[in-house]
Coordinates of C-alpha atoms in Angstrom, one line a residue:
Chain M
M26 CA 81.1 95.7 67.7
A27 CA 82.4 92.4 66.2
P28 CA 79.8 90.0 64.9
D29 CA 79.3 86.9 66.9
L30 CA 79.7 83.4 65.5
G31 CA 76.2 83.2 64.1
N32 CA 76.3 86.6 62.5
T33 CA 79.7 86.0 61.1
Q34 CA 78.4 82.8 59.4
K35 CA 75.3 84.5 58.1
W36 CA 77.4 87.4 56.7
M37 CA 79.9 85.1 55.0
Q38 CA 77.2 82.9 53.5
A39 CA 75.4 86.0 52.2
V40 CA 78.6 87.2 50.5
I41 CA 79.4 83.8 49.0
L42 CA 75.9 83.3 47.6
H43 CA 75.6 86.8 46.1
P44 CA 75.6 86.7 42.3
G45 CA 77.4 90.0 41.7
S46 CA 81.1 90.9 42.0
D47 CA 83.0 90.5 45.2
R48 CA 82.6 94.2 46.0
Q49 CA 78.9 94.1 45.2
A50 CA 78.5 91.1 47.4
V51 CA 80.2 92.7 50.4
A52 CA 78.0 95.8 49.8
S53 CA 74.8 93.9 49.4
A54 CA 71.9 94.7 51.6
E55 CA 71.9 91.3 53.3
A56 CA 75.6 91.5 54.0
R57 CA 75.8 95.1 55.1
K58 CA 73.1 94.8 57.7
I59 CA 75.5 92.5 59.6
V60 CA 78.9 93.9 58.6
P61 CA 79.1 97.5 57.2
P62 CA 81.4 97.5 54.2
S63 CA 83.7 99.9 55.9
R64 CA 84.5 97.2 58.5
F65 CA 85.0 94.5 56.0
P66 CA 88.9 94.8 55.8
G67 CA 89.0 94.4 59.6
L68 CA 86.9 91.3 59.6
I69 CA 88.8 89.5 56.8
R70 CA 92.5 90.1 57.2
P71 CA 94.5 90.7 54.0
S72 CA 97.4 88.4 53.4
R73 CA 100.9 89.3 52.0
T74 CA 99.6 88.7 48.5
L75 CA 95.8 89.1 48.6
D76 CA 93.5 91.8 49.8
S77 CA 90.3 91.0 51.7
F78 CA 88.2 91.0 48.6
D79 CA 90.5 88.5 46.9
R80 CA 90.4 86.2 49.9
I81 CA 86.6 86.0 50.2
G82 CA 86.5 85.8 46.4
I83 CA 88.2 82.5 46.5
Y84 CA 85.3 81.0 48.4
R85 CA 82.8 82.8 46.1
G86 CA 84.4 81.3 43.0
M87 CA 84.7 77.8 44.4
Y88 CA 81.0 77.9 45.4
L89 CA 79.6 78.3 41.9
A90 CA 82.3 76.0 40.3
R91 CA 81.5 73.2 42.7
L92 CA 77.7 73.4 42.2
Q93 CA 78.2 73.6 38.4
E94 CA 80.4 70.6 38.4
A95 CA 77.9 68.6 40.4
L96 CA 75.0 69.6 38.1
E97 CA 77.1 68.8 35.0
A98 CA 77.7 65.3 36.4
D99 CA 74.0 64.7 36.9
F100 CA 72.8 66.5 33.7
P101 CA 75.4 65.8 31.1
G102 CA 72.8 66.0 28.2
L103 CA 71.6 69.3 29.4
A104 CA 75.1 70.7 29.7
H105 CA 76.0 69.3 26.2
F106 CA 72.9 70.8 24.6
L107 CA 73.3 74.3 26.1
G108 CA 77.1 74.6 25.9
P109 CA 79.3 76.0 28.6
K110 CA 78.1 79.6 28.6
R111 CA 74.3 78.9 28.6
F112 CA 74.7 76.0 31.1
S113 CA 76.7 78.2 33.4
D114 CA 74.0 80.9 33.2
L115 CA 71.4 78.3 33.9
V116 CA 73.3 77.0 37.0
R117 CA 73.7 80.6 38.3
G118 CA 70.0 81.3 38.0
Y119 CA 69.1 78.0 39.5
V120 CA 71.3 78.1 42.6
D121 CA 70.3 81.7 43.2
R122 CA 66.7 80.6 43.3
Y123 CA 67.2 77.2 44.9
P124 CA 70.4 77.1 47.0
S125 CA 71.2 73.6 48.2
G126 CA 69.5 72.6 51.4
S127 CA 70.8 69.1 51.6
Y128 CA 73.9 67.5 53.0
T129 CA 74.5 65.8 49.7
L130 CA 75.0 67.3 46.3
N131 CA 73.1 64.4 44.8
R132 CA 69.9 66.3 45.6
L133 CA 71.0 69.6 44.2
G134 CA 69.3 69.1 40.8
D135 CA 65.9 68.0 42.2
R136 CA 64.1 71.2 41.2
L137 CA 66.1 71.9 38.0
P138 CA 63.4 70.6 35.6
E139 CA 60.8 72.8 37.3
F140 CA 63.1 75.7 37.2
I141 CA 63.6 75.3 33.5
R142 CA 59.9 75.0 32.9
S143 CA 59.2 78.2 34.8
S144 CA 62.0 80.2 33.2
P145 CA 60.7 82.8 30.8
G146 CA 62.3 83.1 27.4
M147 CA 64.3 79.9 27.4
V148 CA 64.8 78.6 23.9
R149 CA 63.7 75.0 23.4
K150 CA 62.1 75.0 26.8
D151 CA 59.9 72.0 26.3
F152 CA 62.8 69.8 25.1
L153 CA 65.1 71.0 27.8
Y154 CA 62.5 70.4 30.5
E155 CA 62.0 66.8 29.4
L156 CA 65.7 66.2 29.0
A157 CA 66.3 67.5 32.6
R158 CA 63.4 65.4 33.9
F159 CA 64.8 62.3 32.2
E160 CA 68.3 62.9 33.6
L161 CA 66.9 63.5 37.1
L162 CA 65.0 60.3 36.8
M163 CA 68.2 58.5 35.9
S164 CA 69.9 59.9 39.0
R165 CA 67.1 58.7 41.2
L166 CA 67.1 55.2 39.7
F167 CA 70.9 55.0 40.1
D168 CA 70.4 55.4 43.8
A169 CA 67.2 53.5 44.3
E170 CA 67.2 50.4 46.5
E171 CA 68.4 47.2 45.0
S172 CA 65.7 44.6 44.6
P173 CA 65.8 40.8 44.1
V174 CA 64.9 39.8 40.6
L175 CA 62.1 37.4 39.6
T176 CA 63.6 34.1 38.6
P177 CA 62.2 31.5 36.1
E178 CA 62.0 29.1 39.0
A179 CA 59.7 31.5 40.9
I180 CA 57.5 31.9 37.8
A181 CA 57.3 28.1 37.4
E182 CA 56.0 27.8 40.9
V183 CA 52.9 30.0 40.2
P184 CA 49.8 27.7 39.7
P185 CA 48.3 28.4 36.3
E186 CA 44.9 29.3 37.7
C187 CA 46.5 32.1 39.8
W188 CA 47.9 34.1 37.0
E189 CA 44.6 35.9 36.2
T190 CA 44.7 37.7 39.6
A191 CA 48.4 37.8 40.2
R192 CA 50.3 41.1 40.4
L193 CA 53.8 41.5 39.2
K194 CA 55.9 43.6 41.6
P195 CA 58.4 45.8 39.8
V196 CA 62.0 46.3 41.0
A197 CA 62.5 49.6 42.9
A198 CA 64.8 51.0 40.2
L199 CA 62.2 51.2 37.4
S200 CA 60.0 53.8 35.8
V201 CA 57.7 53.7 32.8
Q202 CA 57.8 56.9 30.8
E203 CA 55.7 58.6 28.2
L204 CA 58.0 61.0 26.4
R205 CA 57.5 63.8 23.9
Y206 CA 61.1 64.2 22.7
P207 CA 63.8 61.6 22.0
V208 CA 65.8 62.5 25.1
G209 CA 67.1 58.9 25.6
A210 CA 68.6 58.9 22.1
Y211 CA 70.0 62.3 22.7
L212 CA 71.6 61.2 26.0
E213 CA 73.0 58.1 24.4
A214 CA 74.6 60.1 21.6
V215 CA 76.2 62.5 24.2
R216 CA 77.6 59.5 26.2
Q217 CA 79.1 57.9 23.1
G218 CA 80.4 61.1 21.6
K219 CA 78.2 60.6 18.5
P220 CA 76.7 63.5 16.4
R221 CA 73.7 65.2 18.0
P222 CA 70.5 63.5 16.9
A223 CA 67.4 65.3 15.9
T224 CA 65.5 66.8 18.8
R225 CA 62.1 67.3 17.1
R226 CA 59.0 66.4 19.0
K227 CA 58.2 62.7 18.7
N228 CA 55.9 61.0 21.1
H229 CA 57.3 57.7 22.3
W230 CA 57.4 55.4 25.3
A231 CA 60.1 53.7 27.3
V232 CA 60.9 51.9 30.5
V233 CA 64.0 53.1 32.4
Y234 CA 65.5 50.7 34.9
R235 CA 68.6 49.5 36.6
S236 CA 69.9 46.1 35.9
Q237 CA 73.1 44.7 37.5
Y238 CA 73.8 48.2 38.8
A239 CA 73.8 49.7 35.3
L240 CA 71.0 52.1 34.1
R241 CA 69.3 51.1 30.9
W242 CA 66.1 51.9 29.0
L243 CA 64.0 50.0 26.5
D244 CA 61.8 51.7 23.9
L245 CA 58.2 50.4 24.1
S246 CA 55.3 50.4 21.7
R247 CA 52.3 52.2 22.9
P248 CA 50.3 49.0 23.8
A249 CA 53.4 47.6 25.6
Y250 CA 53.7 50.9 27.5
R251 CA 50.1 50.7 28.6
L252 CA 50.4 47.1 29.7
L253 CA 53.7 47.6 31.6
K254 CA 52.4 50.9 33.2
A255 CA 49.3 49.0 34.4
L256 CA 51.4 46.2 35.9
V257 CA 53.8 48.6 37.6
N258 CA 50.7 50.3 39.1
G259 CA 49.7 47.1 40.6
V260 CA 46.8 46.1 38.3
P261 CA 46.3 42.3 38.3
L262 CA 47.7 40.6 35.2
G263 CA 44.3 39.5 33.8
E264 CA 42.8 43.0 34.1
A265 CA 45.9 44.6 32.7
L266 CA 45.8 42.3 29.6
S267 CA 42.1 43.0 29.1
G268 CA 42.8 46.7 29.2
V269 CA 45.3 46.4 26.4
L270 CA 43.2 44.1 24.3
R271 CA 40.1 46.2 24.7
R272 CA 41.9 49.3 23.3
G273 CA 41.6 50.3 19.7
G274 CA 44.5 50.4 17.3
Q275 CA 46.6 47.4 16.2
P276 CA 45.5 44.1 17.8
V277 CA 48.0 42.5 20.2
G278 CA 48.5 38.8 19.6
E279 CA 49.4 36.1 22.1
V280 CA 52.8 35.7 20.6
Q281 CA 53.5 39.4 21.0
L282 CA 52.4 39.3 24.6
F283 CA 54.7 36.4 25.4
S284 CA 57.6 38.2 23.7
W285 CA 57.1 41.3 25.8
F286 CA 56.9 39.3 29.1
R287 CA 59.9 37.2 28.2
G288 CA 61.9 40.3 27.4
W289 CA 60.8 42.1 30.6
V290 CA 61.5 39.2 32.8
T291 CA 64.9 38.6 31.2
E292 CA 65.8 42.3 31.7
G293 CA 64.9 41.9 35.4
L294 CA 62.1 44.4 35.5
F295 CA 60.1 42.4 38.1
Q296 CA 61.1 41.2 41.6
A297 CA 58.1 39.0 42.5
V298 CA 54.8 37.5 41.5
E299 CA 52.3 38.4 44.2
L300 CA 49.3 36.0 44.4
E301 CA 45.9 37.2 45.5
D302 CA 46.0 35.8 49.0
T303 CA 49.6 37.0 49.7
A304 CA 49.5 40.3 47.9
Chain V
M18 CA 99.2 49.2 68.8
G19 CA 98.4 52.9 68.4
R20 CA 99.8 55.5 70.8
N21 CA 96.8 57.8 70.6
R22 CA 94.4 58.5 73.4
W23 CA 92.0 55.7 72.4
D24 CA 94.6 53.2 71.1
L25 CA 92.9 53.4 67.7
P26 CA 95.0 51.2 65.4
D27 CA 97.6 52.3 62.9
L28 CA 95.9 50.9 59.8
G29 CA 98.9 51.4 57.6
F30 CA 98.8 53.2 54.3
G31 CA 95.5 53.7 52.5
I32 CA 93.8 55.7 49.8
G33 CA 90.3 57.2 49.3
L34 CA 87.8 54.9 47.7
R35 CA 86.9 56.6 44.4
T36 CA 84.3 55.7 41.7
V37 CA 86.9 55.5 38.9
H38 CA 88.7 52.7 40.7
Y39 CA 85.7 50.6 41.5
S40 CA 86.1 48.1 38.7
Y41 CA 89.8 47.7 39.3
I42 CA 89.4 47.1 43.0
L43 CA 86.6 44.5 42.6
A44 CA 88.4 42.7 39.8
N45 CA 91.9 42.7 41.4
H46 CA 91.6 43.0 45.2
P47 CA 94.8 45.1 45.3
P48 CA 97.1 44.7 48.3
I49 CA 96.3 47.9 50.0
D50 CA 96.1 48.3 53.8
W51 CA 92.8 50.2 54.1
F52 CA 90.3 52.6 52.4
E53 CA 88.8 55.9 53.5
I54 CA 85.1 56.3 52.4
L55 CA 83.4 59.6 51.7
S56 CA 80.4 59.2 53.9
E57 CA 77.9 61.3 52.0
N58 CA 78.4 59.3 48.8
Y59 CA 77.0 56.2 50.4
M60 CA 74.3 57.4 52.8
D61 CA 71.4 57.6 50.4
T62 CA 72.1 55.1 47.8
G63 CA 71.0 51.5 47.3
G64 CA 72.8 51.2 44.0
R65 CA 76.2 50.3 42.8
P66 CA 78.1 52.5 45.3
L67 CA 76.6 50.7 48.2
Y68 CA 77.3 47.3 46.6
V69 CA 80.9 48.3 46.0
L70 CA 81.3 49.6 49.6
D71 CA 80.0 46.4 51.0
Q72 CA 82.5 44.4 49.0
V73 CA 85.3 46.7 50.1
A74 CA 84.3 46.7 53.7
E75 CA 84.2 42.9 53.7
R76 CA 87.8 42.7 52.6
Y77 CA 89.6 45.8 53.9
P78 CA 89.5 48.0 57.0
V79 CA 87.6 51.2 56.3
V80 CA 87.2 54.6 57.9
L81 CA 84.4 57.1 57.2
H82 CA 85.3 60.7 56.3
G83 CA 82.6 63.3 55.8
V84 CA 82.3 66.8 54.5
S85 CA 78.8 67.8 55.6
M86 CA 78.6 67.4 59.4
S87 CA 79.0 71.2 59.7
V88 CA 80.1 70.8 63.3
G89 CA 80.9 74.5 63.6
S90 CA 77.7 75.8 62.2
T91 CA 75.2 77.7 64.3
D92 CA 72.4 75.8 62.7
P93 CA 71.0 72.9 64.7
L94 CA 72.7 69.6 64.2
N95 CA 71.2 67.5 61.4
L96 CA 70.0 64.5 63.4
G97 CA 68.8 62.7 60.3
Y98 CA 72.2 63.0 58.8
L99 CA 73.9 61.8 62.0
K100 CA 71.6 58.8 62.3
K101 CA 72.4 57.8 58.7
L102 CA 76.1 58.3 59.4
K103 CA 76.0 56.1 62.4
A104 CA 74.2 53.4 60.5
L105 CA 76.8 53.5 57.8
A106 CA 79.6 53.3 60.3
D107 CA 78.0 50.3 61.9
R108 CA 77.4 48.7 58.5
T109 CA 81.0 49.1 57.4
R110 CA 82.5 48.4 60.9
A111 CA 84.4 51.7 60.4
H112 CA 87.3 52.1 62.7
W113 CA 86.4 55.8 63.2
V114 CA 84.4 58.6 61.7
S115 CA 85.9 61.9 60.8
D116 CA 84.9 65.3 59.4
H117 CA 86.3 68.8 59.4
L118 CA 86.7 71.6 61.8
C119 CA 84.5 73.9 59.8
W120 CA 80.9 74.9 58.9
T121 CA 79.2 74.3 55.6
G122 CA 76.2 76.6 55.8
V123 CA 73.5 78.3 58.0
S124 CA 69.8 79.1 57.7
G125 CA 69.2 75.7 56.2
I126 CA 71.5 76.3 53.3
N127 CA 74.5 74.1 52.4
V128 CA 77.3 75.9 50.6
H129 CA 79.1 72.6 50.1
D130 CA 82.4 74.0 51.1
L131 CA 84.6 73.7 54.2
L132 CA 84.2 77.2 55.5
P133 CA 86.6 78.6 58.1
M134 CA 85.7 79.2 61.7
P135 CA 86.6 82.5 63.5
Y136 CA 88.9 81.2 66.2
T137 CA 87.3 83.0 69.2
D138 CA 86.4 81.9 72.7
E139 CA 82.8 81.9 71.7
S140 CA 83.4 79.6 68.8
L141 CA 85.6 77.3 70.9
R142 CA 82.9 76.9 73.6
Y143 CA 80.2 76.4 71.1
T144 CA 82.2 73.8 69.0
I145 CA 83.2 71.8 72.1
E146 CA 79.6 71.3 73.0
R147 CA 78.7 70.3 69.4
V148 CA 81.5 67.8 69.2
K149 CA 80.5 66.2 72.5
A150 CA 76.9 66.0 71.2
V151 CA 78.0 64.4 68.0
S152 CA 80.2 61.9 69.7
E153 CA 77.3 60.9 71.9
I154 CA 75.0 60.3 69.0
L155 CA 77.6 58.4 67.0
E156 CA 78.6 56.4 70.1
R157 CA 82.2 56.8 69.2
P158 CA 84.8 59.6 69.4
L159 CA 84.6 62.1 66.5
V160 CA 87.8 62.7 64.6
L161 CA 88.3 66.3 63.2
E162 CA 90.5 67.4 60.4
N163 CA 92.1 70.8 60.0
P164 CA 90.8 72.2 56.7
S165 CA 92.7 74.2 54.2
T166 CA 91.7 77.8 54.6
Y167 CA 92.0 80.9 52.3
L168 CA 91.1 83.7 54.7
E169 CA 91.5 84.6 58.4
F170 CA 89.0 86.5 60.5
G171 CA 90.2 89.6 62.2
T172 CA 88.1 88.6 65.2
S173 CA 90.1 85.5 65.9
T174 CA 92.0 85.5 69.2
W175 CA 93.3 82.0 68.9
S176 CA 95.7 80.5 66.4
E177 CA 94.2 77.6 64.4
V178 CA 96.5 75.0 66.0
E179 CA 95.8 76.2 69.5
F180 CA 92.0 76.2 68.8
L181 CA 92.1 72.7 67.4
S182 CA 94.3 71.4 70.2
T183 CA 92.1 72.9 72.9
L184 CA 89.0 71.6 71.2
A185 CA 90.4 68.1 71.0
Q186 CA 91.3 68.1 74.7
E187 CA 88.1 69.7 75.9
A188 CA 85.7 67.8 73.7
D189 CA 87.8 64.6 73.9
C190 CA 87.9 64.2 70.1
G191 CA 90.6 62.9 67.8
I192 CA 92.6 64.8 65.2
L193 CA 92.9 63.9 61.6
L194 CA 96.0 65.9 60.8
D195 CA 96.0 66.8 57.1
V196 CA 99.7 67.7 56.6
N197 CA 99.0 69.2 53.1
N198 CA 96.3 71.4 54.7
V199 CA 98.8 72.6 57.3
Y200 CA 101.2 73.6 54.4
V201 CA 98.4 75.2 52.3
S202 CA 96.9 77.2 55.2
C203 CA 100.2 78.3 56.6
F204 CA 101.3 79.5 53.1
N205 CA 98.1 81.3 52.6
H206 CA 98.3 83.0 56.0
G207 CA 102.1 83.6 56.1
L208 CA 102.5 81.2 59.1
D209 CA 105.2 78.6 60.0
P210 CA 104.0 75.1 59.2
E211 CA 106.7 73.4 61.3
A212 CA 105.5 75.4 64.3
F213 CA 102.0 74.2 63.6
I214 CA 103.0 70.6 63.4
D215 CA 105.1 70.9 66.6
R216 CA 102.1 72.1 68.6
V217 CA 99.5 69.5 67.7
P218 CA 98.9 67.2 70.6
A219 CA 100.5 64.0 69.5
D220 CA 98.3 61.7 71.5
R221 CA 95.2 63.0 69.7
V222 CA 96.3 62.3 66.2
V223 CA 94.7 59.1 64.9
Q224 CA 95.1 59.7 61.2
Y225 CA 97.1 61.6 58.6
H226 CA 96.0 63.0 55.3
L227 CA 98.5 63.6 52.5
A228 CA 97.6 65.2 49.1
G229 CA 98.9 67.3 46.3
H230 CA 97.7 70.9 45.7
T231 CA 97.6 73.7 43.1
H232 CA 99.9 76.7 43.6
K233 CA 98.4 79.8 42.2
G234 CA 101.3 82.1 42.9
T235 CA 99.5 84.3 45.3
H236 CA 97.9 81.5 47.2
I237 CA 97.5 77.7 47.2
L238 CA 94.3 75.7 46.6
D239 CA 93.8 72.3 48.2
T240 CA 92.8 70.5 45.0
H241 CA 94.1 66.9 45.7
S242 CA 95.1 66.9 42.1
D243 CA 98.8 66.0 42.1
H244 CA 101.7 64.2 43.8
V245 CA 102.6 65.2 47.3
I246 CA 105.4 67.9 47.3
D247 CA 108.7 67.5 49.1
E248 CA 107.9 70.2 51.7
V249 CA 104.7 68.3 52.7
W250 CA 106.7 65.0 53.0
S251 CA 109.1 66.8 55.2
L252 CA 106.3 68.0 57.5
Y253 CA 104.9 64.4 57.6
R254 CA 108.3 63.0 58.7
R255 CA 108.5 65.7 61.3
S256 CA 105.0 64.9 62.7
C257 CA 105.6 61.1 62.6
Q258 CA 108.6 61.6 64.9
R259 CA 106.1 62.9 67.5
T260 CA 103.2 60.6 66.9
G261 CA 104.8 57.4 65.9
G262 CA 102.9 55.1 63.5
V263 CA 99.5 56.6 62.6
A264 CA 97.1 55.5 59.9
T265 CA 98.1 57.5 56.7
L266 CA 95.8 58.2 53.8
L267 CA 96.6 59.6 50.4
E268 CA 93.9 61.7 48.8
W269 CA 93.6 62.3 45.0
D270 CA 90.3 63.8 43.7
E271 CA 91.1 65.7 40.5
N272 CA 92.6 64.2 37.4
I273 CA 92.7 60.9 39.3
P274 CA 95.3 58.5 37.8
S275 CA 95.2 54.8 37.9
F276 CA 94.8 52.9 41.1
E277 CA 98.4 51.8 41.0
V278 CA 99.7 55.3 40.7
V279 CA 97.6 56.6 43.6
H280 CA 98.6 53.6 45.7
A281 CA 102.2 54.0 44.8
E282 CA 102.0 57.6 46.0
A283 CA 100.5 56.4 49.3
L284 CA 103.3 53.9 49.7
K285 CA 105.9 56.6 49.5
A286 CA 104.8 57.4 53.0
R287 CA 106.4 54.2 54.2
R288 CA 109.8 55.4 53.2
H289 CA 109.2 58.7 55.0
R290 CA 108.3 56.8 58.1
G291 CA 111.5 54.8 57.9
L292 CA 109.8 51.6 56.8
P293 CA 111.0 49.3 54.0
E294 CA 109.2 50.0 50.7
P295 CA 107.1 47.1 49.6
D296 CA 107.8 45.2 46.4
H297 CA 105.4 47.2 44.3
Q298 CA 106.3 45.3 41.1
R299 CA 105.5 42.0 42.7
A300 CA 102.3 43.3 44.2
Y301 CA 101.0 44.5 40.9
G302 CA 102.7 41.9 38.7
T303 CA 104.3 44.7 36.6

């Protein structure tokens, strides 16, 4: 009996997603429980030039090629580091484990960092995990909501006595990151076609953000990271400053603090000053 | 005034809005009749794509064209997707919303391809109801495109054109007639493309697609990677004689050349419709 519409679609999808050869896919357990391989040539008509395997093979080939192209666009650093063969192998393993469930390819790579972290035997796994996580973050910030940007006029309107308890609201497209590898520098080198930089472990801190619709990042010192992280988490300004000043290490002077704030405001990292009674 | 069932307008000769042309379009406001927008590229972003889209929609007529509605799938309709699609259509004041006569996945998976339907009575009945439901949600008629296909099901009892025509009549939807896809599918299946063109109900055609393709010898792939070939132009002329003036769109998605080159390719359609060619040099100052 011929498969109905639902079973035809389940069968065809099972064949397309199967990682083996065209013949293995048609003979796979999932496919054969719907359409026995002996009935395959009757279900998919041969053409003048292609047999039934060739014809279903076109869809199978395009499936992986399309997903690989999408992931390469979102993870150019990862693709560059691994090279074509290893990246292709990674994509095959990833989409076998996590086929797309979204109407948009923009979400295809959402679980790629976790897939890398959980893959046994992957060389340079820690670096690749952080690189993938960083590139995924860039994709998300690219699509984040656009926010208004805090203006000097709005800052000037804040009464001086209110700054202690004021909160600085960050723009939506912003993330403060503690990193173990120089993934930003690596990505920048790939984009600019420069020689591959060292990828040894090096703890550092950065803020990644979108400004005027372009993605950027700023390297931060550790105290600057702590302060910005606290502000982004909604800690009032006075408390956030005290937290930084209380910490050990190099003392942070007033001039340094003003320099950070000026830089962050100029870069458009904040959208508003929220005063205590309006926060 | 259009001659189609809904009197949807002949928007003229447009191209697909593509990322590589964003800066050029914003800086130069080129003299193009309209743009087609790939819906899914703008449904979940608040970044530059949406900013560019708003700028474009402010200045030019736009039409939404999707690839993930999966109207032929036996999975339930994705209501979240349709809600976002309607919101985008409202935001851009899109003249119409189109997708493909295909399915893209089942069991919650998206293969991200325009997979062929078996052309059976069961498929037809099912798809008619789905198209009606989508049109109701979108509060506008859905326009469906004939996809390029690379296989035929032995279970099919309808030809593609008969299936599409009956679907359009019964579900009251429009047709986006992709002339290149007619050529590609007919080559791949050993069918007569002129017979296909002649059997499309003219009053349902609200838009044309034109594109180049890649000939692999044994089959043709719909790659949108080159100029339109003469045989496709010939089919376009043949169809226009039946439909009259219908909005025409040139697609170019691989190895995309400059905006001027893509637009010039779209404007060739004017000549094939018997209209005077515009002064391209004056338009672009070249």
